mmCIF file of C-alpha atoms in Angstrom:
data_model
loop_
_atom_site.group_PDB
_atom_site.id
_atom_site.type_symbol
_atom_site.label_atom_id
_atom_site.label_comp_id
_atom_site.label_asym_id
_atom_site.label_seq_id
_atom_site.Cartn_x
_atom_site.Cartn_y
_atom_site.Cartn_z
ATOM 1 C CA UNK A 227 30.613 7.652 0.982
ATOM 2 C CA UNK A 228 30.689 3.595 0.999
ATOM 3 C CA UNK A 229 31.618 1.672 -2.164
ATOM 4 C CA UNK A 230 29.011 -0.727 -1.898
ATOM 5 C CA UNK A 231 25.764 -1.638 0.144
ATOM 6 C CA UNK A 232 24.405 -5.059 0.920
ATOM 7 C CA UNK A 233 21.219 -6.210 1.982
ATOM 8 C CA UNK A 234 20.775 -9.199 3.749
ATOM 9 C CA UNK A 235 17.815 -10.263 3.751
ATOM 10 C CA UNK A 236 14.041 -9.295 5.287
ATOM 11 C CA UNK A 237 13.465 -6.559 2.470
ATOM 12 C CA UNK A 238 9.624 -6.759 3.717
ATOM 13 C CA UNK A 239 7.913 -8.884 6.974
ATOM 14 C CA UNK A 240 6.841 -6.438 9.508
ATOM 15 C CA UNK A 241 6.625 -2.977 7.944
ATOM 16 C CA UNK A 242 3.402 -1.057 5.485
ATOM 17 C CA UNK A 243 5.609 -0.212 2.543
ATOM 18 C CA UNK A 244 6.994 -3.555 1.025
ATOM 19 C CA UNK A 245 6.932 -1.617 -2.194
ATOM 20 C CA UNK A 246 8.226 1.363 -1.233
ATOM 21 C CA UNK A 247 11.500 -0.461 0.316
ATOM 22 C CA UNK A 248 12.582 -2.648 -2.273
ATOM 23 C CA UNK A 249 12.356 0.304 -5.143
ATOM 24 C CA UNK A 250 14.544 1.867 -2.765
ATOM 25 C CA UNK A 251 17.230 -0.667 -1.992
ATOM 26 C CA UNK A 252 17.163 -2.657 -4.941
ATOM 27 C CA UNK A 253 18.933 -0.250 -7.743
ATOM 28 C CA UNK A 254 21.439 0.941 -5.000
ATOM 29 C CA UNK A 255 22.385 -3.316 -3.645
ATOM 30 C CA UNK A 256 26.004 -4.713 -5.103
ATOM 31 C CA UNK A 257 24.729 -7.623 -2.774
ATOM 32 C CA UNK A 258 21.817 -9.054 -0.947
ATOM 33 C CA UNK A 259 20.367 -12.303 -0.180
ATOM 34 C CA UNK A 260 16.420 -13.625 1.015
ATOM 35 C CA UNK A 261 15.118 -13.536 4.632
ATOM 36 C CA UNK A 262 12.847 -15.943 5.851
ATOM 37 C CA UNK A 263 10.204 -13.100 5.556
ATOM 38 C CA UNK A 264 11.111 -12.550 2.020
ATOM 39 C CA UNK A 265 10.879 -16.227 1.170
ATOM 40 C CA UNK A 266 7.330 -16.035 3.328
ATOM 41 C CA UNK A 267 6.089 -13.496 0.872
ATOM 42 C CA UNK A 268 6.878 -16.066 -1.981
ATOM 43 C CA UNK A 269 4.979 -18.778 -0.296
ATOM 44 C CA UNK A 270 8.045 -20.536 -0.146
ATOM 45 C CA UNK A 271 8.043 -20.769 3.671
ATOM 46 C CA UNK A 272 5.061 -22.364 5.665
ATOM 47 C CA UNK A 273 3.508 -19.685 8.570
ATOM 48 C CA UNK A 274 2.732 -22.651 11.149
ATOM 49 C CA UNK A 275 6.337 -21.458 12.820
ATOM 50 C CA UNK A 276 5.822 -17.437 12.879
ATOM 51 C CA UNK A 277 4.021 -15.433 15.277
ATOM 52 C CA UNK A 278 0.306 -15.066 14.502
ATOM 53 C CA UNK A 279 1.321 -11.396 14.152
ATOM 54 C CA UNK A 280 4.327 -12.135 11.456
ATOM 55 C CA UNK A 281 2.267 -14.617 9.910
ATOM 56 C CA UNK A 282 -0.933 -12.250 9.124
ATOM 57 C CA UNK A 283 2.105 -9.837 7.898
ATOM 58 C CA UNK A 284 3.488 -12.057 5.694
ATOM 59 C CA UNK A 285 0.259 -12.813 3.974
ATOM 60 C CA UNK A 286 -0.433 -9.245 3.863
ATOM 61 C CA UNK A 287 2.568 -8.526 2.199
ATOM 62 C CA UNK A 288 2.318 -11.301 -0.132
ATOM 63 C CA UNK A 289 -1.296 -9.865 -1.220
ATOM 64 C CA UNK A 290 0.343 -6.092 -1.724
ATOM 65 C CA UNK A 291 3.828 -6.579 -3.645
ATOM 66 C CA UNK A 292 3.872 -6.103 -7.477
ATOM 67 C CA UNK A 293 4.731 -9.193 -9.563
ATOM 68 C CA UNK A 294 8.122 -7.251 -10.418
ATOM 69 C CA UNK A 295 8.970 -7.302 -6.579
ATOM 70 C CA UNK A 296 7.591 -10.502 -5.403
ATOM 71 C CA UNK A 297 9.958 -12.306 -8.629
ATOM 72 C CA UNK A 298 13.050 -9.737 -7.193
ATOM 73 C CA UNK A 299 12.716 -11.398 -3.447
ATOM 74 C CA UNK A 300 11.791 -14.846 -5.020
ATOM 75 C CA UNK A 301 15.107 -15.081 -7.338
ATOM 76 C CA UNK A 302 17.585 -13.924 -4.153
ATOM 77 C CA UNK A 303 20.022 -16.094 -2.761
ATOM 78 C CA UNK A 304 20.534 -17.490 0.293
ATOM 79 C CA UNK A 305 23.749 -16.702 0.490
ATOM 80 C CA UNK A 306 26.782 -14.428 -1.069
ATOM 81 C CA UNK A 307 30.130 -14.312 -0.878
ATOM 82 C CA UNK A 308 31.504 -10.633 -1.001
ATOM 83 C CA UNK A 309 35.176 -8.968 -0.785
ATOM 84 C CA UNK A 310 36.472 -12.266 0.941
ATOM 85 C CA UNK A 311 33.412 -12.556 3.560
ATOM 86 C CA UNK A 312 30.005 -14.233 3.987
ATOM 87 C CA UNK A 313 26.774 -12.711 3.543
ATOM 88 C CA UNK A 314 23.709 -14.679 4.692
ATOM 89 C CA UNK A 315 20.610 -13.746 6.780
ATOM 90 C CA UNK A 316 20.600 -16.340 9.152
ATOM 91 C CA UNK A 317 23.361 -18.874 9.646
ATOM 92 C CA UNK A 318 25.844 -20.263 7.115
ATOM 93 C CA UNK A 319 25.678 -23.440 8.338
ATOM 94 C CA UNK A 320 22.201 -24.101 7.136
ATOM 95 C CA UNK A 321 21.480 -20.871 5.750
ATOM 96 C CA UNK A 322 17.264 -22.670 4.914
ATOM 97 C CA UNK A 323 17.380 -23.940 8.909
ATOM 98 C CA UNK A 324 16.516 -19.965 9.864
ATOM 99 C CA UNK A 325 18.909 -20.712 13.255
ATOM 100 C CA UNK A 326 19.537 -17.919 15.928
ATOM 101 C CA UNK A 327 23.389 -17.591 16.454
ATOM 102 C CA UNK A 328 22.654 -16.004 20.344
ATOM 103 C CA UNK A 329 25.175 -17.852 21.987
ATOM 104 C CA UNK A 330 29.344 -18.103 21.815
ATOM 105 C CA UNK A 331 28.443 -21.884 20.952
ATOM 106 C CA UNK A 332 26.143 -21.163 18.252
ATOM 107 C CA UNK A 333 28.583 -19.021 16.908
ATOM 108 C CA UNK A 334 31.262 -21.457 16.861
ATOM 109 C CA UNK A 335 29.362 -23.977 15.679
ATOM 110 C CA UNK A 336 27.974 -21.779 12.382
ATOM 111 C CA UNK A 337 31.586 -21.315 11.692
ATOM 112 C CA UNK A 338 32.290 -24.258 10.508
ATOM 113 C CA UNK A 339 30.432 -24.133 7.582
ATOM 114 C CA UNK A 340 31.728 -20.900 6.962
ATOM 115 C CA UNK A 341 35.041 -20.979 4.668
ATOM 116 C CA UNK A 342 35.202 -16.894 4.786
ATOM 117 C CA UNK A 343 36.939 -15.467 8.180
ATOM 118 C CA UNK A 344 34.254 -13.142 8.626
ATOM 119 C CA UNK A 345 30.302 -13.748 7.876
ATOM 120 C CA UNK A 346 27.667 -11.356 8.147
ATOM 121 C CA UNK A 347 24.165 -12.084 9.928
ATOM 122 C CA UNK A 348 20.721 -10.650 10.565
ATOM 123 C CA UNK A 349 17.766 -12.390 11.545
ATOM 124 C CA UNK A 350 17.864 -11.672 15.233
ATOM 125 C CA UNK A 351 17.509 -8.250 14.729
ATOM 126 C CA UNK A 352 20.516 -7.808 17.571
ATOM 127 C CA UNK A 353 23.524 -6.127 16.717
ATOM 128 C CA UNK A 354 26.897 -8.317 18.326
ATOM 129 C CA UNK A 355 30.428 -9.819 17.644
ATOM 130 C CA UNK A 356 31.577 -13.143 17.944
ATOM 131 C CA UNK A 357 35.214 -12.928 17.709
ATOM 132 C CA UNK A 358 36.551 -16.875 17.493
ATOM 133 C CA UNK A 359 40.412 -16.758 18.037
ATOM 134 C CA UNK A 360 41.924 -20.371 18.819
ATOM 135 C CA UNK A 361 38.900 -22.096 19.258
ATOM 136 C CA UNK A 362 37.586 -19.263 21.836
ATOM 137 C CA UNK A 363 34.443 -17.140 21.416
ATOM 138 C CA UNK A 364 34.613 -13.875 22.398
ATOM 139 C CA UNK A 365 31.117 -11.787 22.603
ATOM 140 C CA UNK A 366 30.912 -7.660 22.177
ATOM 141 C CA UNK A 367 28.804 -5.298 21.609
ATOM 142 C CA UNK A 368 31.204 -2.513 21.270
ATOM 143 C CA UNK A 369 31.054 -0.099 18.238
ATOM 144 C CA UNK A 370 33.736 -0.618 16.774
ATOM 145 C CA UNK A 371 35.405 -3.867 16.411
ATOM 146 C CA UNK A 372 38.593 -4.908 14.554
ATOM 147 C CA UNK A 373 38.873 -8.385 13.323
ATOM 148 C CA UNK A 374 42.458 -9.221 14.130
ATOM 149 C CA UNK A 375 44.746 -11.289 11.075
ATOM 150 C CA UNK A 376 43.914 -15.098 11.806
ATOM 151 C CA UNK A 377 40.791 -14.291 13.831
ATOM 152 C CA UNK A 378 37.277 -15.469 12.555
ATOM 153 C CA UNK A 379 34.486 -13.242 13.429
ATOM 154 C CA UNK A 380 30.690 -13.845 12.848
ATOM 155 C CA UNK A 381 28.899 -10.209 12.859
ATOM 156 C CA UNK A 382 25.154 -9.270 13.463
ATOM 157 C CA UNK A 383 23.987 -6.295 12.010
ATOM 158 C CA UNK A 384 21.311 -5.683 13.791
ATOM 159 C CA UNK A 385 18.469 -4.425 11.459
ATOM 160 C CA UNK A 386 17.357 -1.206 10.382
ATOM 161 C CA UNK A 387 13.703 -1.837 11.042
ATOM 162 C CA UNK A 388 12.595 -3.500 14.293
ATOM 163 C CA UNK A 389 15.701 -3.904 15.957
ATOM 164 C CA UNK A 390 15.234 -5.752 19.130
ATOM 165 C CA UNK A 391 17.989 -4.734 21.551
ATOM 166 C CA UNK A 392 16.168 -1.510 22.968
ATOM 167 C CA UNK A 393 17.251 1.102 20.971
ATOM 168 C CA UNK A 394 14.983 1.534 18.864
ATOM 169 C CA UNK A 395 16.595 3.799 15.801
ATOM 170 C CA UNK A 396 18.092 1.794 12.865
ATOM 171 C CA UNK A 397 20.575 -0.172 12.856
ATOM 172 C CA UNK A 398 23.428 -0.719 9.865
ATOM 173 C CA UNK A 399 27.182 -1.475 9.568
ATOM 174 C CA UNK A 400 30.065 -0.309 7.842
ATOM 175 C CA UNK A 401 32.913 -2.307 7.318
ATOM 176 C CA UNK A 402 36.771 -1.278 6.165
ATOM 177 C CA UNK A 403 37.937 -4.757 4.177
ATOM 178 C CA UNK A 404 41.209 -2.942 3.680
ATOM 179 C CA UNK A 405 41.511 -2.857 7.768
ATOM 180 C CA UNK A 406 39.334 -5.177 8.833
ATOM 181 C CA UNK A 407 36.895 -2.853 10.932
ATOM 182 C CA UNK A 408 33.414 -2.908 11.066
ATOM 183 C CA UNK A 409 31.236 -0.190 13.040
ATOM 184 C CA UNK A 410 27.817 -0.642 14.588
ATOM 185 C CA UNK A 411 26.039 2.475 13.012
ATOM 186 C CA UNK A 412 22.452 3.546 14.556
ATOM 187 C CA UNK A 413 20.202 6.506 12.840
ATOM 188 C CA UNK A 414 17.324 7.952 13.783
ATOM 189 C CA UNK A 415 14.013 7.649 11.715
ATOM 190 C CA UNK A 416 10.513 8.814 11.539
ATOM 191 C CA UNK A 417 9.236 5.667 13.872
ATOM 192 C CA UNK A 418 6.002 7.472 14.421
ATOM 193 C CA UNK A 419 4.946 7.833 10.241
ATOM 194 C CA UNK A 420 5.815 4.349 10.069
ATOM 195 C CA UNK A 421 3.820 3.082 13.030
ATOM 196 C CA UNK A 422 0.840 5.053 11.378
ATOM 197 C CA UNK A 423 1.382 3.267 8.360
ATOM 198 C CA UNK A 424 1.019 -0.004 9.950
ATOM 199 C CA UNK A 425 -1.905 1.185 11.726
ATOM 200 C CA UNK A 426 -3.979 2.012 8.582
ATOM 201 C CA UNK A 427 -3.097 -0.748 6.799
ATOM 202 C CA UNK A 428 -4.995 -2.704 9.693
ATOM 203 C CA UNK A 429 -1.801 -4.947 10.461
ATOM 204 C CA UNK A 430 -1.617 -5.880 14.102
ATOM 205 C CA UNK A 431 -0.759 -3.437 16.786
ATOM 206 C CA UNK A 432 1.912 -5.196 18.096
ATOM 207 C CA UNK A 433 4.210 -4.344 15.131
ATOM 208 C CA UNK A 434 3.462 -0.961 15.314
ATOM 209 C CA UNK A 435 4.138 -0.496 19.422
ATOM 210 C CA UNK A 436 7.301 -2.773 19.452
ATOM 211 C CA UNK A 437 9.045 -0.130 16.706
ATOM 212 C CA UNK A 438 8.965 2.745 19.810
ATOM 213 C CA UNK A 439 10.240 0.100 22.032
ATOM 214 C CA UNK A 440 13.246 -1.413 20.298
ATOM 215 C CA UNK A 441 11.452 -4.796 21.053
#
């Protein structure tokens, strides 16, 4: 029943059906913009800095995507601005820098080179709130938050595959712009088909096991 749905970013990296994902999302997207494992797929990132694990994914995944979808992830960008917010994977400050915001100081320092009062993050795979009201950072994980009129709030959506704060079901968001709201949503999904599907492509264990584990 939403108007719209975003992506932001990481459309492939860890998972067995790069293909599969992006023929999904792509025709239903108003918005999205590249992850760092999107950009890996490309080539246009170097694998010295992943995990041995995301790196032999990322070349894996760079071998197995069409032409049609590797040009789609190539052609993304880094960042979007949407319905009077910011969409970006990582950080808006240096959306190429691939930062963590983990902290009330990181938040409050990605701010700044955020004009939008509210910007929208992945990469950490961990769903939280930075709410930034005269110069303070607050920090929730609650499910539903309301960005107040003259706060600044930088969001985390979590991610729908691998999230890495123990649940492991998929995480999304829904946000009101009329009221300002936005609602950590979690769903249940067949972990065990897609753990099998990493298995027999012969990518490494570890991204199958850490999908049961929210890890």
């Amino acid at each position: 029943g939403v108007d719209e749905l975003a992506c932001l970013g990481d459309f492939v990296g860890y998972g067995a059906s790069p293909n599969e994902c992006i023929a999904r999302l792509r025709p239903r997207l108003s918005a999205a913009v590249a992850g760092n494992h999107d950009l890996a797929a490309c080539g246009r990132i170097r694998l010295g800095y992943f995990s041995p694990a995301a790196a032999e994914a990322a070349r894996w995944t760079s071998a197995h995507l069409t032409p049609e979808h590797l040009l789609y992830l190539d052609e993304l960008p880094m960042t979007v601005a949407r319905h009077g917010a910011r969409l970006v994977h990582a950080s808006p400050q240096d959306p190429f820098a691939w930062h963590y915001v983990q902290s009330p100081a990181d938040a409050l320092h990605e701010m700044r080179g955020c004009d939008e009062a509210v910007c929208f993050i992945g990469h950490s795979h961990d769903p939280a709130v930075f709410l930034i009201e005269e110069g303070r950072v607050r920090v929730t994980r609650e499910e539903r938050v309301t960005c107040a009129p003259g706060a600044r709030a930088l969001v985390n959506l979590g991610s729908v595959g691998q999230p890495r704060d123990g649940d492991p079901r998929a995480a999304w968001l829904l946000f009101d712009t009329a009221a300002g709201v936005v609602e950590h949503r979690r769903v249940p999904y067949d972990i065990a088909a897609a753990m099998q599907r990493i298995r027999d492509a012969g990518l490494p264990e570890a991204l199958a096991d850490r999908l049961s584990r929210g890890v």
